[in-house]
Tab-separated table of C-alpha atoms in Angstrom:
chain	number	residue	atom	x	y	z
A	28	MET	CA	14.602	68.209	-41.603
A	29	GLY	CA	17.923	69.340	-38.391
A	30	PHE	CA	20.425	68.140	-36.201
A	31	GLU	CA	21.049	67.791	-32.957
A	32	PHE	CA	24.708	67.003	-32.866
A	33	PRO	CA	25.521	68.811	-36.183
A	34	LEU	CA	29.659	67.593	-36.229
A	35	LEU	CA	29.104	63.933	-35.735
A	36	LEU	CA	27.722	63.587	-39.213
A	37	LEU	CA	31.500	64.958	-40.243
A	38	LEU	CA	31.767	60.434	-38.960
A	39	LEU	CA	30.011	59.839	-42.400
A	40	LEU	CA	33.926	60.876	-43.866
A	41	LEU	CA	34.811	57.556	-43.399
A	42	LEU	CA	32.334	55.810	-45.268
A	43	PRO	CA	35.401	56.564	-48.479
A	44	LEU	CA	37.507	55.156	-46.143
A	45	LEU	CA	36.329	52.453	-45.222
A	46	ALA	CA	35.043	51.559	-49.125
A	47	TRP	CA	38.753	51.667	-49.889
A	48	ALA	CA	40.020	49.370	-47.767
A	49	TYR	CA	36.954	46.901	-48.680
A	50	GLN	CA	37.807	46.887	-52.319
A	51	ARG	CA	41.475	46.858	-51.533
A	52	ARG	CA	40.729	43.573	-49.848
A	53	VAL	CA	38.648	42.043	-52.891
A	54	GLN	CA	41.184	42.916	-55.273
A	55	GLU	CA	44.096	40.868	-53.112
A	56	GLY	CA	41.902	37.791	-52.755
A	57	ARG	CA	40.657	37.785	-56.518
A	58	SER	CA	44.929	37.659	-56.571
A	59	SER	CA	45.949	34.581	-54.249
A	60	GLY	CA	43.078	33.251	-53.537
A	61	HIS	CA	42.776	29.522	-56.306
A	62	VAL	CA	40.358	26.522	-55.805
A	63	LEU	CA	41.814	23.420	-57.316
A	64	TYR	CA	38.343	21.502	-56.786
A	65	PRO	CA	35.752	24.211	-57.469
A	66	SER	CA	32.765	22.894	-55.923
A	67	LEU	CA	28.565	24.154	-57.714
A	68	ALA	CA	28.171	26.179	-55.976
A	69	GLN	CA	31.683	28.322	-56.393
A	70	LEU	CA	31.228	28.436	-59.711
A	71	ALA	CA	27.967	29.534	-60.254
A	72	ARG	CA	28.828	32.455	-57.584
A	73	LEU	CA	31.277	33.334	-59.846
A	74	SER	CA	28.674	34.009	-62.494
A	75	GLU	CA	26.607	36.060	-60.416
A	76	PRO	CA	25.774	39.796	-61.073
A	77	ARG	CA	28.750	42.119	-59.586
A	78	TRP	CA	26.361	43.759	-57.643
A	79	LYS	CA	25.315	40.453	-55.630
A	80	ARG	CA	27.888	39.388	-54.958
A	81	HIS	CA	29.141	43.118	-52.692
A	82	LEU	CA	25.430	43.976	-51.333
A	83	SER	CA	26.730	42.987	-47.587
A	84	ALA	CA	28.677	45.372	-47.706
A	85	VAL	CA	26.173	47.563	-49.161
A	86	LEU	CA	24.023	46.874	-46.806
A	87	TYR	CA	26.686	46.859	-44.521
A	88	GLY	CA	27.843	50.728	-45.156
A	89	LEU	CA	24.144	51.836	-45.098
A	90	ALA	CA	23.738	50.443	-41.595
A	91	LEU	CA	27.160	52.494	-40.956
A	92	ALA	CA	25.585	56.025	-42.491
A	93	LEU	CA	22.189	55.356	-40.602
A	94	ALA	CA	23.427	54.418	-37.467
A	95	ILE	CA	25.832	57.739	-36.871
A	96	ALA	CA	22.755	59.872	-38.694
A	97	ALA	CA	21.576	58.337	-35.610
A	98	LEU	CA	24.084	60.168	-33.327
A	99	ALA	CA	23.573	63.529	-34.555
A	100	ARG	CA	19.829	63.228	-32.821
A	101	PRO	CA	18.130	63.800	-36.510
A	102	GLN	CA	14.966	65.808	-36.176
A	103	ALA	CA	11.574	66.694	-38.232
A	104	MET	CA	8.753	68.633	-38.109
A	105	LEU	CA	5.633	65.834	-37.703
A	106	PRO	CA	2.165	66.388	-37.000
A	107	VAL	CA	1.717	66.018	-33.155
A	108	PRO	CA	-2.326	66.856	-30.745
A	109	ASP	CA	-2.594	70.706	-29.754
A	110	PRO	CA	-4.560	70.440	-27.152
A	111	ALA	CA	-5.380	73.940	-26.935
A	112	ALA	CA	-7.487	73.793	-29.819
A	113	THR	CA	-11.244	73.343	-30.836
A	114	VAL	CA	-12.648	72.440	-33.095
A	115	ILE	CA	-17.278	72.633	-34.160
A	116	VAL	CA	-18.737	70.906	-35.949
A	117	THR	CA	-21.721	72.610	-37.437
A	118	ILE	CA	-24.662	70.429	-38.969
A	119	ASP	CA	-28.095	71.656	-41.219
A	120	ILE	CA	-30.403	69.170	-39.926
A	121	SER	CA	-33.348	71.231	-42.719
A	122	LEU	CA	-35.726	69.516	-43.562
A	123	SER	CA	-33.999	68.216	-47.444
A	124	MET	CA	-31.358	66.871	-45.731
A	125	ARG	CA	-33.851	64.017	-46.769
A	126	ALA	CA	-32.515	63.484	-49.902
A	127	GLN	CA	-31.802	60.398	-51.280
A	128	ASP	CA	-28.792	62.056	-53.984
A	129	ILE	CA	-26.580	60.382	-51.192
A	130	GLN	CA	-27.461	56.743	-49.634
A	131	PRO	CA	-29.574	56.116	-47.237
A	132	THR	CA	-30.162	60.421	-47.257
A	133	ARG	CA	-28.284	62.181	-47.253
A	134	PHE	CA	-29.146	63.029	-43.208
A	135	GLU	CA	-27.996	59.373	-42.388
A	136	ALA	CA	-24.535	60.126	-44.705
A	137	ALA	CA	-24.323	63.663	-42.860
A	138	LYS	CA	-24.248	61.964	-39.354
A	139	GLN	CA	-22.437	58.569	-40.313
A	140	GLU	CA	-18.866	60.565	-41.163
A	141	ALA	CA	-19.473	63.421	-38.955
A	142	LYS	CA	-19.111	60.486	-36.289
A	143	ASN	CA	-16.461	59.415	-38.027
A	144	PHE	CA	-14.697	62.639	-37.976
A	145	VAL	CA	-14.609	63.272	-34.615
A	146	ARG	CA	-13.475	60.258	-34.019
A	147	SER	CA	-10.789	60.678	-35.669
A	148	LEU	CA	-9.967	63.727	-34.768
A	149	PRO	CA	-7.062	63.688	-30.994
A	150	ASP	CA	-7.596	63.331	-28.077
A	151	GLY	CA	-7.588	65.825	-26.008
A	152	ILE	CA	-8.542	69.040	-28.437
A	153	LYS	CA	-12.050	70.260	-27.670
A	154	VAL	CA	-14.621	69.944	-29.877
A	155	GLY	CA	-18.353	71.318	-30.235
A	156	LEU	CA	-21.611	70.742	-31.874
A	157	VAL	CA	-23.654	73.002	-33.965
A	158	SER	CA	-26.659	72.649	-35.878
A	159	PHE	CA	-28.929	75.081	-37.781
A	160	ALA	CA	-32.160	75.094	-40.370
A	161	GLY	CA	-34.999	78.205	-39.263
A	162	TYR	CA	-32.055	78.879	-36.194
A	163	ALA	CA	-29.120	77.679	-34.621
A	164	THR	CA	-29.105	75.081	-31.543
A	165	LEU	CA	-25.740	73.778	-29.461
A	166	GLU	CA	-25.906	70.434	-29.194
A	167	ALA	CA	-22.531	70.360	-27.540
A	168	GLU	CA	-20.819	72.639	-25.385
A	169	PRO	CA	-17.296	72.299	-26.412
A	170	THR	CA	-15.579	69.241	-24.637
A	171	THR	CA	-12.736	66.978	-24.560
A	172	ASP	CA	-15.560	63.935	-24.189
A	173	HIS	CA	-15.491	63.420	-28.127
A	174	GLN	CA	-17.970	60.487	-27.356
A	175	ARG	CA	-20.820	62.695	-26.066
A	176	VAL	CA	-20.501	64.623	-29.239
A	177	ILE	CA	-21.049	61.932	-31.547
A	178	ASP	CA	-24.010	60.839	-28.850
A	179	GLN	CA	-25.792	63.823	-30.082
A	180	ILE	CA	-25.001	63.731	-33.299
A	181	GLU	CA	-26.914	60.587	-33.582
A	182	LEU	CA	-29.871	61.866	-31.577
A	183	LEU	CA	-30.422	64.644	-34.210
A	184	GLN	CA	-33.565	65.532	-35.705
A	185	MET	CA	-34.533	67.969	-38.341
A	186	ALA	CA	-36.143	70.815	-38.838
A	187	ARG	CA	-37.474	73.259	-41.034
A	188	ARG	CA	-36.258	75.651	-43.520
A	189	THR	CA	-31.558	76.884	-43.889
A	190	ALA	CA	-29.936	79.501	-42.262
A	191	ILE	CA	-26.587	79.120	-42.366
A	192	GLY	CA	-25.281	82.378	-40.890
A	193	ASP	CA	-26.950	81.829	-36.833
A	194	GLY	CA	-25.085	78.763	-37.377
A	195	LEU	CA	-22.321	79.983	-38.110
A	196	LEU	CA	-23.058	82.354	-35.401
A	197	GLU	CA	-23.306	80.014	-33.126
A	198	SER	CA	-19.552	77.754	-34.214
A	199	LEU	CA	-18.445	81.109	-33.341
A	200	ARG	CA	-20.307	82.345	-30.053
A	201	ALA	CA	-19.966	78.687	-28.595
A	202	ILE	CA	-15.965	78.429	-28.879
A	203	PRO	CA	-14.293	79.841	-25.607
A	204	LYS	CA	-12.466	82.902	-25.050
A	205	ASP	CA	-10.938	85.331	-23.239
A	206	GLU	CA	-11.730	88.685	-21.672
A	207	ASN	CA	-11.319	90.590	-25.044
A	208	GLY	CA	-12.749	88.031	-27.226
A	209	LYS	CA	-10.085	86.386	-28.749
A	210	PRO	CA	-10.143	82.242	-29.228
A	211	LEU	CA	-8.012	80.240	-26.070
A	212	GLY	CA	-6.917	78.243	-28.822
A	213	PRO	CA	-6.424	77.304	-32.670
A	214	SER	CA	-10.253	77.491	-33.629
A	215	THR	CA	-11.779	75.851	-36.273
A	216	VAL	CA	-15.199	75.354	-38.128
A	217	VAL	CA	-16.000	72.010	-39.995
A	218	LEU	CA	-19.596	72.954	-41.160
A	219	LEU	CA	-21.501	71.066	-43.789
A	220	SER	CA	-24.207	72.538	-45.453
A	221	ASP	CA	-27.315	71.208	-48.159
A	222	GLY	CA	-29.156	73.668	-48.679
A	223	ARG	CA	-29.866	78.291	-49.875
A	224	THR	CA	-30.429	80.268	-46.627
A	225	ASN	CA	-33.763	80.644	-46.003
A	226	SER	CA	-33.518	82.382	-43.418
A	227	GLY	CA	-31.621	84.310	-40.391
A	228	VAL	CA	-28.880	86.033	-40.320
A	229	ASP	CA	-26.527	86.653	-44.466
A	230	PRO	CA	-23.207	84.115	-43.951
A	231	MET	CA	-21.464	86.604	-45.542
A	232	GLU	CA	-22.178	88.872	-42.647
A	233	VAL	CA	-20.703	86.697	-40.201
A	234	ALA	CA	-17.936	85.683	-42.758
A	235	PRO	CA	-15.484	88.670	-41.435
A	236	PHE	CA	-16.339	87.879	-37.744
A	237	ALA	CA	-14.648	85.358	-37.976
A	238	LYS	CA	-12.061	86.007	-40.646
A	239	ASP	CA	-11.067	88.806	-37.526
A	240	MET	CA	-11.443	85.821	-34.434
A	241	GLY	CA	-8.617	84.021	-36.909
A	242	VAL	CA	-11.055	81.506	-37.431
A	243	VAL	CA	-10.789	79.289	-40.178
A	244	VAL	CA	-14.210	77.682	-41.646
A	245	HIS	CA	-14.113	74.817	-43.470
A	246	THR	CA	-17.133	74.000	-45.044
A	247	ILE	CA	-18.766	70.761	-47.381
A	248	GLY	CA	-21.448	71.445	-49.584
A	249	LEU	CA	-23.635	68.518	-49.735
A	250	GLY	CA	-25.076	66.816	-52.179
A	251	ARG	CA	-24.970	66.799	-56.463
A	252	ARG	CA	-24.640	69.086	-58.184
A	253	SER	CA	-26.575	71.255	-60.450
A	254	ASN	CA	-29.633	68.644	-61.819
A	255	PRO	CA	-33.313	70.205	-61.149
A	256	ASP	CA	-34.579	67.233	-63.380
A	257	ASP	CA	-32.777	64.812	-60.987
A	258	PRO	CA	-35.726	62.425	-58.547
A	259	ASP	CA	-33.705	61.979	-55.923
A	260	GLN	CA	-32.369	65.629	-54.987
A	261	GLN	CA	-36.284	66.886	-54.554
A	262	TRP	CA	-38.369	66.050	-51.889
A	263	GLY	CA	-41.946	67.602	-50.987
A	264	GLY	CA	-41.774	68.918	-55.164
A	265	TYR	CA	-38.926	71.437	-54.193
A	266	TRP	CA	-35.301	70.657	-56.085
A	267	MET	CA	-33.100	69.730	-52.901
A	268	GLN	CA	-29.600	71.891	-53.947
A	269	PHE	CA	-26.394	73.428	-52.270
A	270	ASP	CA	-25.291	77.030	-52.523
A	271	GLU	CA	-22.019	76.240	-53.064
A	272	GLU	CA	-20.701	79.810	-53.999
A	273	THR	CA	-21.958	81.276	-50.540
A	274	LEU	CA	-20.093	77.748	-48.941
A	275	ARG	CA	-16.709	78.544	-50.879
A	276	ALA	CA	-16.393	81.989	-50.599
A	277	ILE	CA	-16.523	81.727	-46.879
A	278	ALA	CA	-14.434	79.134	-46.457
A	279	GLU	CA	-11.944	81.537	-48.804
A	280	ALA	CA	-12.590	84.022	-46.552
A	281	THR	CA	-11.350	82.886	-43.349
A	282	GLY	CA	-8.786	80.609	-44.822
A	283	GLY	CA	-10.079	77.323	-44.191
A	284	GLN	CA	-11.290	74.541	-47.692
A	285	TYR	CA	-14.194	73.710	-49.098
A	286	TYR	CA	-15.678	70.432	-50.116
A	287	ALA	CA	-17.714	69.259	-52.795
A	288	ALA	CA	-19.662	65.612	-51.339
A	289	GLY	CA	-21.693	64.654	-55.031
A	290	SER	CA	-21.211	61.593	-53.549
A	291	ALA	CA	-21.152	59.319	-50.023
A	292	GLU	CA	-17.294	58.327	-50.154
A	293	ALA	CA	-16.407	62.587	-51.246
A	294	LEU	CA	-17.966	62.995	-47.909
A	295	ARG	CA	-16.151	60.779	-46.419
A	296	GLN	CA	-13.189	61.834	-48.581
A	297	ALA	CA	-13.998	65.329	-47.363
A	298	TYR	CA	-14.154	65.173	-43.606
A	299	ARG	CA	-10.645	61.966	-43.682
A	300	ASN	CA	-8.974	65.355	-45.230
A	301	LEU	CA	-9.675	67.655	-42.460
A	302	GLY	CA	-9.347	65.346	-39.160
A	303	ARG	CA	-5.524	65.268	-40.898
A	304	MET	CA	-5.408	68.470	-40.872
A	305	VAL	CA	-7.569	70.348	-37.422
A	306	GLY	CA	-6.613	70.169	-34.105
A	307	TRP	CA	-2.971	69.044	-35.583
A	308	LYS	CA	0.206	71.535	-34.638
A	309	PRO	CA	3.716	71.074	-36.484
A	310	GLN	CA	6.074	70.640	-33.767
A	311	ARG	CA	9.814	70.233	-34.427
A	312	THR	CA	9.937	65.718	-32.915
A	313	GLU	CA	13.453	63.625	-32.915
A	314	ILE	CA	13.665	60.851	-34.524
A	315	SER	CA	16.971	58.761	-34.308
A	316	GLY	CA	14.642	56.045	-33.563
A	317	VAL	CA	13.254	55.741	-36.661
A	318	PHE	CA	17.029	56.362	-38.464
A	319	GLY	CA	18.461	53.584	-35.320
A	320	LEU	CA	15.717	50.771	-36.204
A	321	LEU	CA	16.646	51.257	-40.516
A	322	ALA	CA	20.041	50.303	-39.458
A	323	GLY	CA	19.758	47.312	-37.264
A	324	VAL	CA	17.194	46.021	-39.777
A	325	LEU	CA	19.834	46.816	-42.348
A	326	LEU	CA	22.257	45.434	-39.881
A	327	ALA	CA	20.711	42.456	-39.484
A	328	SER	CA	20.318	41.628	-43.392
A	329	SER	CA	23.773	42.206	-44.690
A	330	LEU	CA	25.362	39.492	-41.513
A	331	LEU	CA	22.855	37.514	-43.354
A	332	LEU	CA	23.371	37.806	-46.779
A	333	SER	CA	27.088	37.325	-45.426
A	334	ASN	CA	26.711	33.857	-43.295
A	335	LEU	CA	24.610	32.476	-46.409
A	336	ARG	CA	27.548	33.294	-48.812
A	337	ARG	CA	29.876	31.846	-46.661
A	338	GLN	CA	27.718	28.842	-46.922
A	339	VAL	CA	27.436	28.004	-49.811
A	340	ILE	CA	31.625	28.353	-49.994
């Protein structure tokens, strides 16, 4: 955090002087103040802890400190929406998504949380949708109309086989680029899969292209970890298990993160984490309003406490 006018912080040096003046006044009041017939309330105040007697003054001092800091125009690096950003949501729609180890099914859970993820993204950024099974399809070109992407997620249908590499390649193709083939802005692919590649190009051959383009790929492995005897991980007599090694390697190669989603809650949390990372950029932002608000609250509290104490005298 920094300040636009840091020299104004020198005013904080006045606070020790004010504290000294307050202490002198308290001492003078003790030596000169005599009450012939003290009330019960006044006697109760004498037995109060010392910090209670000076709480209103402390709050007043803190309010002054915050007010001075507000005058210095404090600034902090805060996340703000990045209108140049593009996010491609890439979803595995292979038949293995019928497995029920994640309720109600992997497919329905994936669609629901992908829709929530798109809703969480800041307005103004471009979002696209790619699905893949044995082949990849661009379901929605990158657009600022997030509802259109959500509607397309709802319409997804499952198909045979799994081509993770094709899904990633189609996602890279969908990203808006300049005449040199470079993304027009920060670009991210969020790829979810529950299976292993058995069709199309090797995904590890595509990952270097993403790295060269500067595209970050976050991956999510959907399903419980290795348990071939779990009937909920089977469909059609086949064991449905995601390729954790490849998904992790894709993320690491492109500077992204890998998430293992072995439950609906884990999948939800993975998308929540990504929603706080994707589509945002750090920007120096003035926060003097926050300091001013806190100063006002502390000042009001100080005056209220002081007034209450006077009423019992």
